[in-house]
Short mmCIF file of C-alpha atoms in Angstrom, two decimals:
data_model
loop_
_atom_site.label_atom_id
_atom_site.label_comp_id
_atom_site.label_asym_id
_atom_site.label_seq_id
_atom_site.Cartn_x
_atom_site.Cartn_y
_atom_site.Cartn_z
CA MET A 30 53.28 36.53 42.25
CA SER A 31 49.95 35.95 42.81
CA SER A 32 47.24 37.44 40.77
CA THR A 33 46.08 41.24 42.34
CA TYR A 34 43.05 41.15 40.38
CA THR A 35 39.61 40.97 41.59
CA GLN A 36 36.18 40.44 39.52
CA GLN A 37 35.63 44.05 40.61
CA ASN A 38 38.83 45.21 39.66
CA ILE A 39 38.74 43.87 36.32
CA GLN A 40 34.91 45.16 36.03
CA GLN A 41 36.69 48.45 36.33
CA ILE A 42 39.13 48.10 34.17
CA ILE A 43 36.64 46.86 31.12
CA ILE A 44 34.26 49.83 31.94
CA GLU A 45 37.17 52.18 31.54
CA ALA A 46 38.76 50.68 28.43
CA ILE A 47 35.00 50.96 26.66
CA GLN A 48 35.22 54.68 27.53
CA GLU A 49 38.09 55.40 26.27
CA ALA A 50 36.24 54.63 22.98
CA ALA A 51 32.58 55.51 23.88
CA PRO A 52 33.12 57.97 27.08
CA GLU A 53 29.84 58.84 27.52
CA ILE A 54 28.95 55.06 28.42
CA GLU A 55 28.23 53.85 32.11
CA GLN A 56 28.40 50.83 33.19
CA GLU A 57 24.48 50.92 34.09
CA ASP A 58 23.95 51.32 30.11
CA ILE A 59 25.39 47.70 29.28
CA ASN A 60 23.58 44.60 29.61
CA MET A 61 26.08 42.03 30.51
CA ASP A 62 24.84 39.49 28.25
CA GLU A 63 24.42 41.38 25.07
CA ASP A 64 26.70 41.88 22.73
CA ILE A 65 29.02 44.88 23.73
CA ARG A 66 29.38 46.39 20.34
CA GLU A 67 25.48 47.00 20.29
CA GLU A 68 25.41 47.69 23.85
CA CYS A 69 27.99 50.47 23.53
CA ASP A 70 27.34 51.71 19.42
CA LEU A 71 31.28 50.45 18.82
CA ASP A 72 32.05 50.38 15.36
CA SER A 73 34.94 48.08 14.33
CA MET A 74 37.59 50.78 14.89
CA ASP A 75 36.31 51.55 18.09
CA PHE A 76 36.41 47.65 19.28
CA ILE A 77 40.00 47.88 18.33
CA ASN A 78 40.63 50.93 20.42
CA TYR A 79 38.78 49.22 23.12
CA LEU A 80 41.19 45.76 22.76
CA ILE A 81 44.32 47.97 22.68
CA ALA A 82 43.10 50.01 25.48
CA LEU A 83 42.71 46.72 28.07
CA LYS A 84 46.17 45.33 26.76
CA LYS A 85 47.50 48.63 28.06
CA SER A 86 45.82 48.16 31.63
CA THR A 87 46.16 44.38 31.73
CA GLY A 88 48.73 43.11 29.16
CA VAL A 89 46.28 40.48 28.19
CA SER A 90 46.32 40.65 24.04
CA ILE A 91 43.15 39.63 22.10
CA ALA A 92 43.35 38.24 18.42
CA GLU A 93 40.41 38.21 16.31
CA GLY A 94 40.49 34.40 16.88
CA ASP A 95 39.12 34.80 20.29
CA TYR A 96 36.53 37.53 19.54
CA SER A 97 33.76 34.92 19.90
CA GLN A 98 35.08 34.23 23.63
CA VAL A 99 34.51 38.37 24.46
CA ASN A 100 31.57 39.65 23.00
CA THR A 101 29.78 40.32 25.65
CA PHE A 102 30.74 42.41 28.80
CA ASN A 103 30.34 38.88 31.21
CA LYS A 104 32.55 36.87 28.39
CA MET A 105 35.16 39.90 28.68
CA LEU A 106 34.76 39.67 32.17
CA ASN A 107 35.70 35.82 32.43
CA TYR A 108 38.16 35.72 29.88
CA LEU A 109 40.32 38.35 31.71
CA SER A 110 39.60 36.90 34.87
CA ALA A 111 41.26 33.40 33.19
CA GLN A 112 43.76 35.16 31.29
CA LEU A 113 45.08 36.72 34.56
CA SER A 114 44.95 34.22 36.99
CA LYS A 115 47.08 32.05 34.51
CA ASN A 116 49.39 35.02 33.37
CA PRO A 117 49.19 38.07 36.01
CA GLN A 118 50.84 40.89 34.69
CA ALA A 119 54.17 41.82 36.47
CA MET B 28 50.23 69.28 -8.85
CA THR B 29 49.37 72.72 -10.36
CA SER B 30 49.75 75.33 -7.16
CA THR B 31 49.03 78.41 -8.60
CA PRO B 32 50.44 80.87 -5.41
CA SER B 33 48.66 84.42 -5.15
CA ASP B 34 50.99 87.08 -6.34
CA LYS B 35 52.25 89.00 -3.27
CA VAL B 36 54.30 92.08 -3.12
CA LYS B 37 57.70 90.92 -2.77
CA SER B 38 60.37 92.86 -0.75
CA SER B 39 63.76 92.70 0.63
CA VAL B 40 62.40 92.57 4.33
CA ALA B 41 60.95 89.93 5.81
CA GLU B 42 57.47 89.26 4.40
CA LEU B 43 54.47 89.36 6.45
CA GLU B 44 51.75 86.72 6.41
CA ASP B 45 48.79 86.95 8.01
CA ILE B 46 47.31 83.78 10.41
CA THR B 47 43.65 83.69 10.00
CA MET B 48 40.87 81.70 11.93
CA PRO B 49 41.03 78.83 9.18
CA SER B 50 37.91 77.35 7.56
CA LEU B 51 37.98 73.79 8.66
CA GLY B 52 35.78 72.79 5.68
CA ALA B 53 32.81 74.27 3.66
CA ASP B 54 30.62 74.29 6.70
CA MET B 55 32.23 76.24 9.30
CA THR B 56 31.42 79.64 9.78
CA GLU B 57 33.34 80.75 12.92
CA GLY B 58 35.35 79.39 15.51
CA THR B 59 36.65 80.48 19.20
CA LEU B 60 40.32 81.27 20.04
CA THR B 61 40.98 79.69 23.45
CA GLN B 62 44.52 79.84 23.69
CA TRP B 63 47.67 80.69 22.26
CA LEU B 64 50.59 78.40 22.36
CA VAL B 65 52.84 81.19 21.09
CA LYS B 66 53.65 84.40 21.96
CA GLU B 67 54.99 87.43 19.83
CA GLY B 68 58.55 87.04 19.04
CA ASP B 69 58.37 83.29 18.98
CA LYS B 70 60.12 81.57 16.03
CA VAL B 71 57.77 78.67 14.28
CA ASN B 72 57.92 76.15 11.88
CA SER B 73 55.42 74.94 9.19
CA GLY B 74 53.27 72.65 10.82
CA ASP B 75 53.93 73.58 14.54
CA ILE B 76 50.54 73.82 16.36
CA ILE B 77 50.34 77.22 17.24
CA ALA B 78 46.91 77.79 19.26
CA VAL B 79 43.97 75.87 20.53
CA LEU B 80 40.58 76.42 18.56
CA GLU B 81 37.00 75.66 19.79
CA THR B 82 34.71 74.73 16.84
CA GLN B 83 31.39 73.34 15.31
CA LYS B 84 34.22 70.33 15.02
CA GLY B 85 35.04 70.37 18.61
CA ALA B 86 38.57 71.51 19.98
CA ILE B 87 41.07 71.46 17.43
CA ASP B 88 44.98 71.82 17.33
CA MET B 89 45.63 74.83 15.02
CA GLU B 90 48.64 74.88 12.73
CA VAL B 91 50.76 77.39 11.08
CA TYR B 92 51.60 76.42 7.65
CA SER B 93 54.12 78.79 7.25
CA SER B 94 57.82 79.17 9.12
CA GLY B 95 59.20 82.33 10.78
CA THR B 96 58.67 84.69 13.61
CA ILE B 97 55.63 85.49 15.18
CA THR B 98 55.43 89.39 14.69
CA GLU B 99 52.08 90.12 16.59
CA ILE B 100 49.22 88.64 18.42
CA LEU B 101 46.19 90.72 17.52
CA VAL B 102 43.43 88.54 19.29
CA GLU B 103 43.35 87.59 22.69
CA PRO B 104 41.38 84.36 23.78
CA VAL B 105 39.01 83.21 24.68
CA ILE B 106 36.65 85.14 21.73
CA GLU B 107 34.75 83.81 19.12
CA VAL B 108 35.53 85.36 15.51
CA PRO B 109 34.31 84.66 12.19
CA VAL B 110 36.37 82.55 9.66
CA GLY B 111 39.11 84.77 7.84
CA THR B 112 39.89 86.87 10.86
CA ILE B 113 43.23 87.88 11.19
CA LEU B 114 44.45 86.47 14.61
CA ALA B 115 48.30 87.08 14.13
CA ARG B 116 50.66 87.81 11.71
CA ILE B 117 54.01 86.13 10.69
CA ALA B 118 57.49 87.08 9.43
CA LEU B 119 58.15 84.68 6.84
CA ALA B 120 61.72 83.14 6.95
CA GLU B 121 61.50 82.64 3.13
CA PRO B 122 59.60 84.15 0.74
CA SER B 123 55.97 82.54 0.57
CA ASN B 124 55.61 79.42 -1.01
CA LYS B 125 51.92 78.50 -0.40
CA ILE B 126 51.58 74.95 -0.74
CA VAL B 127 49.24 73.96 2.00
CA LYS B 128 47.29 77.42 0.95
CA SER B 129 46.46 75.91 -2.67
CA VAL B 130 45.02 72.95 -1.31
CA VAL B 131 42.50 74.73 1.20
CA PRO B 132 39.07 74.95 0.31
CA ALA B 133 38.76 78.34 -1.76
CA VAL B 134 35.63 79.13 0.65
CA ASP B 135 37.44 82.18 2.15
CA LYS B 136 39.16 84.09 -0.48
CA VAL B 137 37.80 87.09 -0.90
CA ASN B 138 39.98 89.37 1.05
CA GLU B 139 43.49 87.73 0.70
CA THR B 140 44.82 88.00 -2.54
CA SER B 141 44.04 91.64 -3.02
CA VAL B 142 45.40 93.08 -0.15
CA PRO B 143 48.68 94.68 -0.46
CA VAL B 144 51.38 93.41 2.27
CA VAL B 145 52.42 97.17 3.05
CA GLU B 146 48.65 98.34 4.01
CA THR B 147 48.17 95.46 6.32
CA SER B 148 50.89 96.66 8.74
CA PRO B 149 49.54 97.33 12.13
CA VAL B 150 48.67 100.53 13.21
CA ASN B 151 46.19 100.07 15.49
CA LYS B 152 45.73 96.84 17.41
CA GLN B 153 42.24 97.62 18.95
CA VAL B 154 40.64 97.22 15.79
CA ASN B 155 42.37 94.29 14.30
CA VAL B 156 39.67 92.01 13.81
CA LEU B 157 38.15 94.62 11.36
CA ASP B 158 41.15 96.34 9.93
CA VAL B 159 41.08 94.54 6.57
CA LYS B 160 40.78 97.78 4.46
CA ILE B 161 40.59 97.10 1.15
CA SER B 162 38.27 100.10 -0.63
CA ASP B 163 37.40 102.97 1.96
CA VAL B 164 34.46 100.49 3.85
CA LYS B 165 35.33 99.20 6.90
CA ALA B 166 33.90 95.84 7.50
CA SER B 167 34.45 92.28 9.35
CA PRO B 168 35.39 89.62 6.71
CA ILE B 169 32.09 87.75 7.17
CA ALA B 170 29.89 90.91 6.32
CA ARG B 171 32.19 91.48 3.27
CA ARG B 172 31.82 88.11 2.26
CA LEU B 173 27.75 88.26 2.64
CA ALA B 174 27.49 91.69 1.09
CA LYS B 175 29.39 90.21 -1.98
CA GLU B 176 27.31 86.98 -1.83
CA GLN B 177 24.14 88.95 -1.58
CA GLN B 178 25.41 92.04 -3.57
CA ILE B 179 24.70 94.15 -1.12
CA ASN B 180 26.81 97.68 -1.58
CA LEU B 181 28.32 98.53 1.58
CA THR B 182 28.98 102.28 0.60
CA GLY B 183 27.16 104.45 3.33
CA ILE B 184 26.37 101.86 5.75
CA ILE B 185 27.44 102.68 9.30
CA GLY B 186 28.19 99.50 11.23
CA ASN B 187 27.91 99.03 15.24
CA GLY B 188 31.70 97.67 14.90
CA PRO B 189 34.62 99.62 16.21
CA GLN B 190 35.15 103.15 14.27
CA GLY B 191 32.00 102.22 12.36
CA ALA B 192 32.80 99.16 10.87
CA ILE B 193 30.00 96.86 9.58
CA LEU B 194 29.27 93.86 11.26
CA LEU B 195 27.40 90.67 10.10
CA ASN B 196 24.46 92.00 12.47
CA ASP B 197 24.22 95.14 10.64
CA LEU B 198 23.57 93.59 7.34
CA THR B 199 21.32 90.61 8.54
CA PRO B 200 18.13 92.80 8.27
CA LEU B 201 19.32 93.65 4.79
CA LEU B 202 19.08 90.27 3.63
CA THR B 203 15.86 89.75 1.09
CA ASP B 204 16.17 86.26 1.22
CA LYS B 205 14.41 85.49 4.63
CA LYS B 206 15.11 81.79 4.45
CA GLN B 207 18.82 82.41 4.77
CA LEU B 208 18.49 85.55 7.08
CA ASN B 209 16.72 82.75 9.70
CA SER B 210 19.69 79.99 8.96
CA LYS B 211 22.14 82.61 10.02
CA LYS B 212 20.40 84.08 12.89
CA LEU B 213 19.54 80.51 14.02
CA LYS B 214 23.65 79.77 13.67
CA PHE B 215 24.51 82.26 16.24
CA ALA B 216 22.19 81.42 18.70
CA GLY B 217 21.97 77.86 18.87
CA THR B 218 23.72 75.42 21.10
CA THR B 219 26.80 73.55 19.48
CA GLU B 220 25.16 70.69 18.55
CA GLN B 221 22.64 72.69 16.90
CA ASN B 222 25.65 74.82 15.45
CA MET B 223 27.01 71.95 13.97
CA ARG B 224 23.59 70.57 12.50
CA ASN B 225 23.08 73.73 10.92
CA ALA B 226 26.54 74.09 9.76
CA ILE B 227 25.78 70.50 7.79
CA ALA B 228 22.96 71.80 6.62
CA VAL B 229 24.14 75.22 5.21
CA ALA B 230 27.28 73.38 3.85
CA MET B 231 25.04 70.40 2.09
CA THR B 232 22.76 72.46 0.80
CA LYS B 233 24.95 74.80 -0.68
CA SER B 234 26.95 71.53 -2.50
CA LYS B 235 23.50 70.04 -3.69
CA GLN B 236 22.42 73.31 -5.28
CA GLU B 237 25.86 74.06 -6.86
CA ILE B 238 27.23 70.95 -7.78
CA PRO B 239 25.46 68.73 -10.53
CA HIS B 240 26.05 65.46 -8.74
CA PHE B 241 25.89 62.26 -10.41
CA TYR B 242 25.93 58.58 -8.81
CA LEU B 243 26.85 55.23 -9.87
CA SER B 244 27.58 51.85 -8.27
CA VAL B 245 29.51 48.59 -8.38
CA GLU B 246 28.67 45.40 -6.43
CA VAL B 247 32.25 44.29 -5.45
CA ASP B 248 32.89 40.52 -4.45
CA ILE B 249 35.35 40.98 -1.41
CA THR B 250 35.32 37.16 -0.76
CA SER B 251 38.85 37.33 -0.98
CA ALA B 252 39.42 40.47 0.63
CA GLN B 253 37.69 39.21 3.84
CA GLN B 254 39.86 35.65 3.73
CA TRP B 255 43.26 37.67 3.65
CA LEU B 256 41.74 39.86 6.65
CA GLN B 257 40.75 36.56 8.61
CA GLN B 258 44.25 35.23 7.99
CA GLN B 259 46.14 38.22 9.26
CA ASN B 260 44.05 39.20 12.12
CA GLN B 261 43.57 35.59 13.33
CA THR B 262 46.33 35.61 15.83
CA SER B 263 47.58 38.97 15.63
CA PRO B 264 47.43 41.58 18.56
CA PRO B 265 44.67 44.07 18.62
CA GLU B 266 47.21 46.87 17.68
CA ASP B 267 48.06 44.84 14.28
CA HIS B 268 44.57 44.11 13.54
CA VAL B 269 43.42 45.36 10.18
CA ILE B 270 40.03 46.12 9.28
CA LEU B 271 38.20 46.36 5.86
CA LEU B 272 38.12 50.00 5.70
CA ALA B 273 41.60 50.27 5.48
CA LEU B 274 41.81 47.66 2.54
CA LEU B 275 39.05 49.87 0.66
CA LEU B 276 41.13 53.22 1.47
CA LYS B 277 44.57 51.55 0.16
CA ALA B 278 42.61 50.57 -2.98
CA LEU B 279 41.00 53.87 -3.31
CA ALA B 280 44.00 55.54 -3.05
CA ASN B 281 45.76 53.26 -5.70
CA SER B 282 42.93 53.94 -8.28
CA LEU B 283 43.08 57.71 -7.75
CA VAL B 284 46.56 57.38 -8.87
CA LYS B 285 45.45 55.95 -12.01
CA TYR B 286 42.32 58.42 -12.35
CA PRO B 287 43.63 61.13 -10.67
CA LYS B 288 40.40 63.11 -12.40
CA LEU B 289 38.82 62.59 -9.53
CA ASN B 290 41.18 64.00 -7.06
CA GLY B 291 41.30 67.51 -6.47
CA PHE B 292 39.31 70.72 -5.98
CA TYR B 293 37.12 72.50 -8.29
CA GLN B 294 37.84 76.04 -7.68
CA LYS B 295 35.69 78.94 -8.16
CA ASP B 296 37.06 82.37 -9.51
CA ILE B 297 35.53 84.21 -7.31
CA SER B 298 37.58 87.54 -7.75
CA GLN B 299 36.13 87.76 -10.97
CA SER B 300 32.64 88.70 -11.86
CA ASP B 301 29.64 85.81 -11.64
CA LEU B 302 30.62 84.09 -14.76
CA PRO B 303 31.90 80.58 -14.88
CA GLN B 304 34.88 81.12 -16.90
CA GLY B 305 37.12 81.57 -14.57
CA ASP B 306 35.97 78.18 -12.52
CA HIS B 307 38.62 75.47 -12.90
CA PHE B 308 39.72 72.16 -11.85
CA GLU B 309 42.79 71.62 -9.83
CA GLN B 310 44.08 68.08 -9.78
CA VAL B 311 46.24 67.21 -6.74
CA SER B 312 49.09 64.90 -6.63
CA ALA B 313 48.36 64.28 -3.00
CA ILE B 314 46.26 61.69 -1.97
CA HIS B 315 44.29 62.97 1.42
CA ILE B 316 41.44 61.04 2.01
CA GLY B 317 38.60 62.47 4.01
CA ASN B 318 36.61 60.26 6.39
CA VAL B 319 33.51 61.08 7.51
CA ILE B 320 33.62 60.38 11.53
CA SER B 321 30.10 60.17 13.16
CA LEU B 322 30.56 61.89 16.49
CA ARG B 323 28.98 59.80 19.54
CA GLN B 324 27.02 63.21 20.50
CA GLY B 325 25.70 63.93 16.84
CA GLY B 326 27.07 65.46 14.13
CA LEU B 327 30.39 64.57 12.32
CA VAL B 328 33.83 65.57 11.16
CA VAL B 329 35.69 64.65 8.27
CA PRO B 330 39.45 64.13 9.03
CA ALA B 331 41.90 63.43 6.14
CA ILE B 332 44.70 60.81 6.42
CA HIS B 333 47.38 62.19 4.27
CA ASP B 334 49.02 60.65 1.41
CA VAL B 335 47.45 57.16 1.60
CA ASP B 336 48.99 56.26 -1.67
CA LYS B 337 52.30 56.08 0.10
CA LEU B 338 51.35 54.39 3.38
CA SER B 339 51.40 50.49 4.09
CA ILE B 340 48.32 49.02 5.17
CA THR B 341 49.86 48.87 8.66
CA GLU B 342 50.46 52.66 8.47
CA LEU B 343 47.31 53.23 7.26
CA MET B 344 45.51 51.42 10.03
CA GLN B 345 47.65 53.63 12.66
CA GLY B 346 46.20 56.92 10.78
CA LEU B 347 42.68 55.57 11.16
CA ARG B 348 43.33 54.48 14.91
CA ASP B 349 44.67 57.99 15.38
CA ILE B 350 42.08 60.23 13.95
CA THR B 351 39.29 58.09 15.21
CA GLU B 352 40.74 58.59 18.78
CA ARG B 353 41.21 62.20 18.43
CA SER B 354 37.81 62.93 16.87
CA ARG B 355 36.65 61.70 20.04
CA SER B 356 39.59 63.59 22.18
CA GLY B 357 39.33 66.71 20.66
CA HIS B 358 42.69 66.77 19.24
CA LEU B 359 42.40 66.71 15.76
CA ARG B 360 44.87 69.28 13.71
CA SER B 361 43.34 72.28 11.68
CA SER B 362 45.28 70.84 8.52
CA GLU B 363 43.78 67.18 9.04
CA LEU B 364 40.22 69.10 8.37
CA MET B 365 40.90 71.45 5.60
CA ASP B 366 43.39 69.35 2.88
CA ALA B 367 41.25 66.22 2.00
CA THR B 368 41.28 65.61 -1.74
CA VAL B 369 38.41 63.30 -1.87
CA THR B 370 36.11 61.74 0.99
CA VAL B 371 34.84 58.15 1.86
CA THR B 372 31.91 57.67 3.75
CA ASN B 373 31.35 53.97 5.09
CA MET B 374 27.87 53.06 5.91
CA GLY B 375 28.33 49.46 6.20
CA GLU B 376 29.08 49.43 10.09
CA ARG B 377 25.81 50.70 10.42
CA GLY B 378 23.92 48.16 8.31
CA ALA B 379 22.96 50.24 5.17
CA ASP B 380 23.24 48.24 1.70
CA SER B 381 24.83 51.51 0.25
CA VAL B 382 25.35 55.26 0.54
CA PHE B 383 25.51 57.99 -2.12
CA GLY B 384 27.04 60.79 -0.17
CA ILE B 385 27.15 64.77 -0.83
CA ILE B 386 30.22 65.85 -2.50
CA TYR B 387 32.05 68.06 0.17
CA PRO B 388 32.96 70.91 -1.86
CA PRO B 389 35.36 72.01 -3.35
CA GLN B 390 36.10 68.49 -4.10
CA VAL B 391 34.85 66.51 -6.75
CA ALA B 392 33.81 62.99 -5.96
CA ILE B 393 33.28 61.36 -2.74
CA LEU B 394 32.93 57.27 -2.26
CA GLY B 395 30.28 55.44 -0.05
CA PHE B 396 31.19 51.97 1.16
CA GLY B 397 27.81 49.72 2.42
CA LYS B 398 27.67 46.59 4.41
CA VAL B 399 29.31 43.33 3.68
CA ARG B 400 26.30 40.90 2.62
CA ASP B 401 26.49 37.38 1.46
CA ILE B 402 24.95 36.36 -1.85
CA VAL B 403 24.74 33.48 -3.87
CA LYS B 404 26.66 33.78 -7.23
CA VAL B 405 26.98 31.58 -10.54
CA VAL B 406 30.77 30.61 -11.22
CA ASN B 407 31.35 28.60 -13.82
CA ASP B 408 27.86 27.21 -13.77
CA ASP B 409 28.15 26.80 -10.11
CA MET B 410 26.39 28.04 -7.49
CA VAL B 411 28.73 29.88 -4.99
CA ILE B 412 28.08 31.89 -1.49
CA ALA B 413 30.22 34.78 -1.98
CA GLN B 414 30.82 38.00 0.24
CA VAL B 415 29.84 41.42 -1.53
CA LEU B 416 29.57 45.02 -0.85
CA THR B 417 28.31 48.27 -2.53
CA LEU B 418 30.68 50.84 -3.98
CA SER B 419 29.09 54.14 -4.34
CA LEU B 420 30.47 56.98 -6.16
CA SER B 421 28.87 60.80 -6.40
CA ALA B 422 30.96 62.56 -8.69
CA ASP B 423 30.69 66.37 -10.04
CA HIS B 424 29.76 66.24 -13.60
CA ARG B 425 31.45 69.73 -14.54
CA VAL B 426 34.58 67.83 -14.11
CA ILE B 427 33.90 64.25 -14.61
CA ASP B 428 31.93 61.78 -17.06
CA GLY B 429 30.06 58.90 -16.57
CA MET B 430 32.25 56.67 -18.53
CA LEU B 431 35.42 57.90 -16.58
CA ALA B 432 33.35 57.30 -13.14
CA ALA B 433 32.58 53.95 -14.39
CA LYS B 434 35.85 52.63 -15.28
CA PHE B 435 37.13 54.32 -12.09
CA LEU B 436 34.92 52.19 -9.64
CA ASN B 437 35.62 49.14 -11.71
CA TYR B 438 39.24 49.42 -11.39
CA LEU B 439 38.77 49.95 -7.82
CA ALA B 440 36.70 46.62 -7.43
CA LYS B 441 39.82 44.88 -9.25
CA LYS B 442 42.36 46.39 -6.77
CA LEU B 443 40.21 44.87 -3.87
CA GLN B 444 40.66 41.20 -5.83
CA LYS B 445 44.46 41.19 -4.32
CA PRO B 446 44.27 42.30 -1.09
CA GLU B 447 47.98 41.08 -0.64
CA CYS B 448 49.09 43.29 -3.46
CA LEU B 449 47.72 46.29 -1.96
#
């Protein structure tokens, strides 16, 4: 089965996951290359809830060892793209 | 646990109990009933969610604290009523044993204990909000409370409520204290955010004026705790992720088991005169830790995680995630906002080195956690880099002495050296 995710899909998924923790955030509020926690004012609990929301929607599980690869919006986008094309969710 | 259930009139028929607008913390004065989830005749169990409220703390799921049958719904949504207003009545399945009541902040007990059950039997549904008849004067609970606080004699005042019942607005012109008047007026006029701001202002001012706070802090080395967390989280999926706060809360709960004097309520004896002899500290064996959660739109809520001493770190993390999520989505339960036995404020994430909180009455202690910092430490004549944070404690000197507080903080710091044992 080939990946059904486009960059745009993934971008939307990330926004929705952020909004689970920070409902008032819109995409235009976020500088894509800045630290996502600072951009969206996420504390560590919010950040975990954000990752859990992403796992629910994509199946991709992100451990702390990989945090440095997902700490901005664009990095998360690339990380998820790579993971999903490697191992697309059924 | 020392619970002193109020003396009630016992009878062979099912005992009736009032279900009132709960006080979800010392800073709440009124709430809006938006929906009933039960109807008359429904059987309910203690802990069931029976109504949805809109409060200064957002939408709240209101629980019932007794088991029995709902005999009467006295107030129809949507309506804003003062804390203490009777919303419904329940025929108890068993004679009252008010476990929850005994840990509810005694903010609003002026009327409760002195009303014989027989007198509250429903006669006139239309004036239900106001028919708490103690003397011959009809007045709403909040008006009564204000009158007591301000020593206003209600006899002879004819109010604007049904059958001349006295309402809060009837009393405000009589208040001599202008400031108090202004804050009360404002409170009823503002937006929700302004309401919350004012509610916090009133509660915190009262706390600072009434409670003789004292403060102390220790710097605790959390290098090993941080290493332990890193190992735990390195490869674990996000739902198993543990944050430092969970370790801090667990260590706190364990320390409170050893030092129970910091866990409980300072109860004012408001049925007596103004003399302080009746005031007393009520130690509580259950450890429910209130967590200050800042709401993104401003203001804060302080939901409690229950029985933290009995939870594993994993369960505690689930609890933390859960209350954080529900604080945002508006499904905190009323009991969670009422029964914290101690409170924690965690400023570390926002970058402050330390925080000395204001005690949330009737509790007697609030812990503050500051941010994690790197320092150079001398160990066996060598310089090493360590990670530390400042643990602070604000305590009520009516109950706790400095020596005890210091021992407690040091015990807590020691507990954090062995995170694997928490």
